[in-house]
Amino acid sequence: MRIGDEYDIVVIGAGPAGSTAAKFAADKASVLVVDKHREIGSPKRCGEGVGIRTFNEFGIPIDKRFINTEIYGSVVYAPNGKELKVRQENIMGYVIERKIFDKYLATDAVRNGATVVAESHASLWKEDGKLVGVKVKHQGEKLYVRSKMVIAADGVESQIARDMGIDTTLVPYEADSCIEYEMCGIDFDEMDLLHVFVGQELAPRGYVWVFPKDDDRANVGIGIVGNEKKTAKYYLDRFIAKRPGLMQGSILEVNVGSVPVGGFMEDFVKDNFMVVGDAARQINPMHGGGIYEVMLGGKLAGDIAGKAIEENNMDLIKNYAKMWESVRGQRLKKVLKVRNFIEKLNDKEIDYLADIWSGEDLFELTRGNYVSVFKKIIKHPKLLKMAKNLILS
Ligand SMILES: Cc1cc2nc3c(=O)[nH]c(=O)nc-3n(C[C@H](O)[C@H](O)[C@H](O)COP(=O)(O)OP(=O)(O)OC[C@H]3O[C@@H](n4cnc5c(N)ncnc54)[C@H](O)[C@@H]3O)c2cc1C
């Protein structure tokens, strides 16, 4: 396979955001996707929990090759051990195999007309200050690829947008720092639910997750606020050490990474350049779930980029931020408000909420529907005051 010299659009990064953007852009334009890794989807850096709507909305087949477990609900464990459980009869989501899933999304982009090339590290190519394409280091070769547009989908550490003059820097508070072990040989109950453990003592601002991949295998991970002095590994190892059913397991894989949960960018576009996905902080700030969000951000970007090429009108992409804001941004900003409320609580207050809220209430909160849920806080003066401020802001 040879990378061609010229495309309408080059997408940097073949994660879920990049492959989805490429798939939709390829309806109307010639598209190249480059990824620096030798294998798309690897390393995984993910708990691999995905809601059913990602499959429904993006027409992804229920393919055993990338589905490990059917998930019927979740349990959130408060610091005092109280369980907020939701269990449904229907499948609510899956724990997937990201390495195969991401490759499937790239395959889907290729089958829709895009060209995808792994082991290709890209940087921006500018002439007289104008973006004219990308420079690619591909298997020891340095190639220049001309394009009318570049889409950066290069993940949370995004350097590309910064090189274009868009500030994507995250201060430590704005990111959760994560570590995860894929463990096998564990003994854990209800391996058809997602398990989430919360509490400031346990995981400052974040949570520990046990996302089952088999009856005896799960992703066991943690995300904590990025400016916490102790490491995520310290908290995760301490959590596991207290649970013999996990302690007995072997570690098949260790993944580290961060999640940009601190807020949203105002704009994602500069001239003939767009940024999407984690690189653009398109993520649910409550639980850090990004797969659905970045695919949605990627689809919107791919659609508008393809249209701009087809109509030879680069100004069209200036509407991207407004489009994302109305389709998704406004909702995610509500979720961020709830997260900002919850992160200020101590463990006693979290226990109090666990007594008055249900598992369904938590679901509503992750969707940004908080008014009716917060009305339940009438008997706790401090929380009521905080909730009032949240509702009025
Ligand atoms: C520990 C952890 C657990 C998570 N768990 C979940 C979960 O259970 N469910 C969920 O929905 N989300 C989860 N997330 C979030 C989810 O993984 C991300 O939101 C998602 O992967 C972001 O997709 P993306 O395409 O924007 O970026 P990525 O998936 O990060 O893809 C970016 C791609 O860009 C490539 N790249 C970077 N720079 C260059 C360059 N210069 N040239 C070429 N290629 C480049 C990289 O190789 C990479 O393949 C988790 C995240 C972490 C860190």
PDB file of N, CA, C and O in Angstrom, residues 195-224:
ATOM      1  N   HIS A 195     -19.827  -2.467  37.338  1.00  0.00           N
ATOM      2  CA  HIS A 195     -19.685  -2.162  38.770  1.00  0.00           C
ATOM      3  C   HIS A 195     -18.846  -0.901  38.946  1.00  0.00           C
ATOM      4  O   HIS A 195     -17.752  -0.800  38.396  1.00  0.00           O
ATOM      5  N   VAL A 196     -19.405   0.038  39.712  1.00  0.00           N
ATOM      6  CA  VAL A 196     -18.751   1.336  39.885  1.00  0.00           C
ATOM      7  C   VAL A 196     -18.698   1.664  41.380  1.00  0.00           C
ATOM      8  O   VAL A 196     -19.732   1.645  42.049  1.00  0.00           O
ATOM      9  N   PHE A 197     -17.511   1.941  41.883  1.00  0.00           N
ATOM     10  CA  PHE A 197     -17.335   2.234  43.309  1.00  0.00           C
ATOM     11  C   PHE A 197     -16.932   3.694  43.449  1.00  0.00           C
ATOM     12  O   PHE A 197     -15.935   4.112  42.855  1.00  0.00           O
ATOM     13  N   VAL A 198     -17.718   4.459  44.246  1.00  0.00           N
ATOM     14  CA  VAL A 198     -17.408   5.884  44.377  1.00  0.00           C
ATOM     15  C   VAL A 198     -17.040   6.238  45.817  1.00  0.00           C
ATOM     16  O   VAL A 198     -17.343   5.490  46.754  1.00  0.00           O
ATOM     17  N   GLY A 199     -16.430   7.413  45.969  1.00  0.00           N
ATOM     18  CA  GLY A 199     -16.057   7.916  47.287  1.00  0.00           C
ATOM     19  C   GLY A 199     -14.735   8.665  47.182  1.00  0.00           C
ATOM     20  O   GLY A 199     -13.843   8.238  46.452  1.00  0.00           O
ATOM     21  N   GLN A 200     -14.662   9.776  47.914  1.00  0.00           N
ATOM     22  CA  GLN A 200     -13.437  10.598  47.830  1.00  0.00           C
ATOM     23  C   GLN A 200     -12.233   9.871  48.418  1.00  0.00           C
ATOM     24  O   GLN A 200     -11.113  10.056  47.955  1.00  0.00           O
ATOM     25  N   GLU A 201     -12.478   9.056  49.443  1.00  0.00           N
ATOM     26  CA  GLU A 201     -11.373   8.289  50.058  1.00  0.00           C
ATOM     27  C   GLU A 201     -10.875   7.211  49.104  1.00  0.00           C
ATOM     28  O   GLU A 201      -9.695   6.884  49.064  1.00  0.00           O
ATOM     29  N   LEU A 202     -11.811   6.669  48.361  1.00  0.00           N
ATOM     30  CA  LEU A 202     -11.518   5.528  47.487  1.00  0.00           C
ATOM     31  C   LEU A 202     -10.903   5.978  46.165  1.00  0.00           C
ATOM     32  O   LEU A 202      -9.923   5.391  45.667  1.00  0.00           O
ATOM     33  N   ALA A 203     -11.467   7.040  45.596  1.00  0.00           N
ATOM     34  CA  ALA A 203     -11.045   7.506  44.269  1.00  0.00           C
ATOM     35  C   ALA A 203     -11.402   8.985  44.145  1.00  0.00           C
ATOM     36  O   ALA A 203     -12.490   9.316  43.689  1.00  0.00           O
ATOM     37  N   PRO A 204     -10.503   9.884  44.591  1.00  0.00           N
ATOM     38  CA  PRO A 204     -10.845  11.314  44.631  1.00  0.00           C
ATOM     39  C   PRO A 204     -11.400  11.821  43.291  1.00  0.00           C
ATOM     40  O   PRO A 204     -10.756  11.688  42.264  1.00  0.00           O
ATOM     41  N   ARG A 205     -12.598  12.340  43.339  1.00  0.00           N
ATOM     42  CA  ARG A 205     -13.404  12.860  42.213  1.00  0.00           C
ATOM     43  C   ARG A 205     -13.837  11.781  41.208  1.00  0.00           C
ATOM     44  O   ARG A 205     -14.695  12.013  40.366  1.00  0.00           O
ATOM     45  N   GLY A 206     -13.234  10.618  41.272  1.00  0.00           N
ATOM     46  CA  GLY A 206     -13.511   9.640  40.223  1.00  0.00           C
ATOM     47  C   GLY A 206     -14.195   8.397  40.750  1.00  0.00           C
ATOM     48  O   GLY A 206     -15.045   8.462  41.637  1.00  0.00           O
ATOM     49  N   TYR A 207     -13.819   7.280  40.209  1.00  0.00           N
ATOM     50  CA  TYR A 207     -14.403   6.009  40.647  1.00  0.00           C
ATOM     51  C   TYR A 207     -13.525   4.847  40.226  1.00  0.00           C
ATOM     52  O   TYR A 207     -12.654   4.979  39.365  1.00  0.00           O
ATOM     53  N   VAL A 208     -13.801   3.720  40.883  1.00  0.00           N
ATOM     54  CA  VAL A 208     -13.176   2.463  40.469  1.00  0.00           C
ATOM     55  C   VAL A 208     -14.207   1.715  39.651  1.00  0.00           C
ATOM     56  O   VAL A 208     -15.393   1.725  39.979  1.00  0.00           O
ATOM     57  N   TRP A 209     -13.767   1.080  38.562  1.00  0.00           N
ATOM     58  CA  TRP A 209     -14.719   0.287  37.782  1.00  0.00           C
ATOM     59  C   TRP A 209     -14.274  -1.162  37.692  1.00  0.00           C
ATOM     60  O   TRP A 209     -13.080  -1.463  37.673  1.00  0.00           O
ATOM     61  N   VAL A 210     -15.281  -2.039  37.673  1.00  0.00           N
ATOM     62  CA  VAL A 210     -15.045  -3.446  37.330  1.00  0.00           C
ATOM     63  C   VAL A 210     -16.010  -3.731  36.189  1.00  0.00           C
ATOM     64  O   VAL A 210     -17.220  -3.804  36.384  1.00  0.00           O
ATOM     65  N   PHE A 211     -15.463  -3.816  34.982  1.00  0.00           N
ATOM     66  CA  PHE A 211     -16.284  -4.035  33.785  1.00  0.00           C
ATOM     67  C   PHE A 211     -15.997  -5.450  33.265  1.00  0.00           C
ATOM     68  O   PHE A 211     -14.914  -5.726  32.734  1.00  0.00           O
ATOM     69  N   PRO A 212     -16.962  -6.360  33.426  1.00  0.00           N
ATOM     70  CA  PRO A 212     -16.729  -7.782  33.137  1.00  0.00           C
ATOM     71  C   PRO A 212     -16.526  -8.087  31.654  1.00  0.00           C
ATOM     72  O   PRO A 212     -17.254  -7.574  30.807  1.00  0.00           O
ATOM     73  N   LYS A 213     -15.542  -8.916  31.386  1.00  0.00           N
ATOM     74  CA  LYS A 213     -15.293  -9.344  29.998  1.00  0.00           C
ATOM     75  C   LYS A 213     -15.604 -10.836  29.807  1.00  0.00           C
ATOM     76  O   LYS A 213     -15.722 -11.307  28.679  1.00  0.00           O
ATOM     77  N   ASP A 214     -15.673 -11.574  30.898  1.00  0.00           N
ATOM     78  CA  ASP A 214     -15.986 -13.007  30.935  1.00  0.00           C
ATOM     79  C   ASP A 214     -16.493 -13.287  32.344  1.00  0.00           C
ATOM     80  O   ASP A 214     -16.483 -12.398  33.174  1.00  0.00           O
ATOM     81  N   ASP A 215     -16.806 -14.545  32.633  1.00  0.00           N
ATOM     82  CA  ASP A 215     -17.229 -14.865  34.002  1.00  0.00           C
ATOM     83  C   ASP A 215     -16.110 -14.623  35.019  1.00  0.00           C
ATOM     84  O   ASP A 215     -16.363 -14.350  36.190  1.00  0.00           O
ATOM     85  N   ASP A 216     -14.859 -14.774  34.580  1.00  0.00           N
ATOM     86  CA  ASP A 216     -13.729 -14.649  35.519  1.00  0.00           C
ATOM     87  C   ASP A 216     -12.705 -13.608  35.042  1.00  0.00           C
ATOM     88  O   ASP A 216     -11.550 -13.633  35.444  1.00  0.00           O
ATOM     89  N   ARG A 217     -13.133 -12.705  34.161  1.00  0.00           N
ATOM     90  CA  ARG A 217     -12.189 -11.744  33.567  1.00  0.00           C
ATOM     91  C   ARG A 217     -12.863 -10.381  33.485  1.00  0.00           C
ATOM     92  O   ARG A 217     -14.040 -10.296  33.127  1.00  0.00           O
ATOM     93  N   ALA A 218     -12.112  -9.330  33.855  1.00  0.00           N
ATOM     94  CA  ALA A 218     -12.721  -7.993  33.833  1.00  0.00           C
ATOM     95  C   ALA A 218     -11.642  -6.923  33.691  1.00  0.00           C
ATOM     96  O   ALA A 218     -10.477  -7.147  34.017  1.00  0.00           O
ATOM     97  N   ASN A 219     -12.070  -5.769  33.188  1.00  0.00           N
ATOM     98  CA  ASN A 219     -11.233  -4.577  33.271  1.00  0.00           C
ATOM     99  C   ASN A 219     -11.466  -3.964  34.650  1.00  0.00           C
ATOM    100  O   ASN A 219     -12.610  -3.603  34.976  1.00  0.00           O
ATOM    101  N   VAL A 220     -10.410  -3.875  35.439  1.00  0.00           N
ATOM    102  CA  VAL A 220     -10.522  -3.307  36.777  1.00  0.00           C
ATOM    103  C   VAL A 220      -9.678  -2.034  36.764  1.00  0.00           C
ATOM    104  O   VAL A 220      -8.450  -2.097  36.625  1.00  0.00           O
ATOM    105  N   GLY A 221     -10.335  -0.888  36.849  1.00  0.00           N
ATOM    106  CA  GLY A 221      -9.582   0.351  36.670  1.00  0.00           C
ATOM    107  C   GLY A 221     -10.053   1.455  37.583  1.00  0.00           C
ATOM    108  O   GLY A 221     -11.031   1.328  38.314  1.00  0.00           O
ATOM    109  N   ILE A 222      -9.339   2.571  37.498  1.00  0.00           N
ATOM    110  CA  ILE A 222      -9.682   3.723  38.333  1.00  0.00           C
ATOM    111  C   ILE A 222      -9.355   5.008  37.587  1.00  0.00           C
ATOM    112  O   ILE A 222      -8.388   5.061  36.807  1.00  0.00           O
ATOM    113  N   GLY A 223     -10.178   6.021  37.816  1.00  0.00           N
ATOM    114  CA  GLY A 223      -9.851   7.369  37.353  1.00  0.00           C
ATOM    115  C   GLY A 223      -9.924   8.291  38.550  1.00  0.00           C
ATOM    116  O   GLY A 223     -10.866   8.193  39.343  1.00  0.00           O
ATOM    117  N   ILE A 224      -8.924   9.146  38.722  1.00  0.00           N
ATOM    118  CA  ILE A 224      -8.949  10.118  39.829  1.00  0.00           C
ATOM    119  C   ILE A 224      -8.573  11.491  39.282  1.00  0.00           C
ATOM    120  O   ILE A 224      -7.961  11.594  38.215  1.00  0.00           O
TER     121      ILE A 224
END
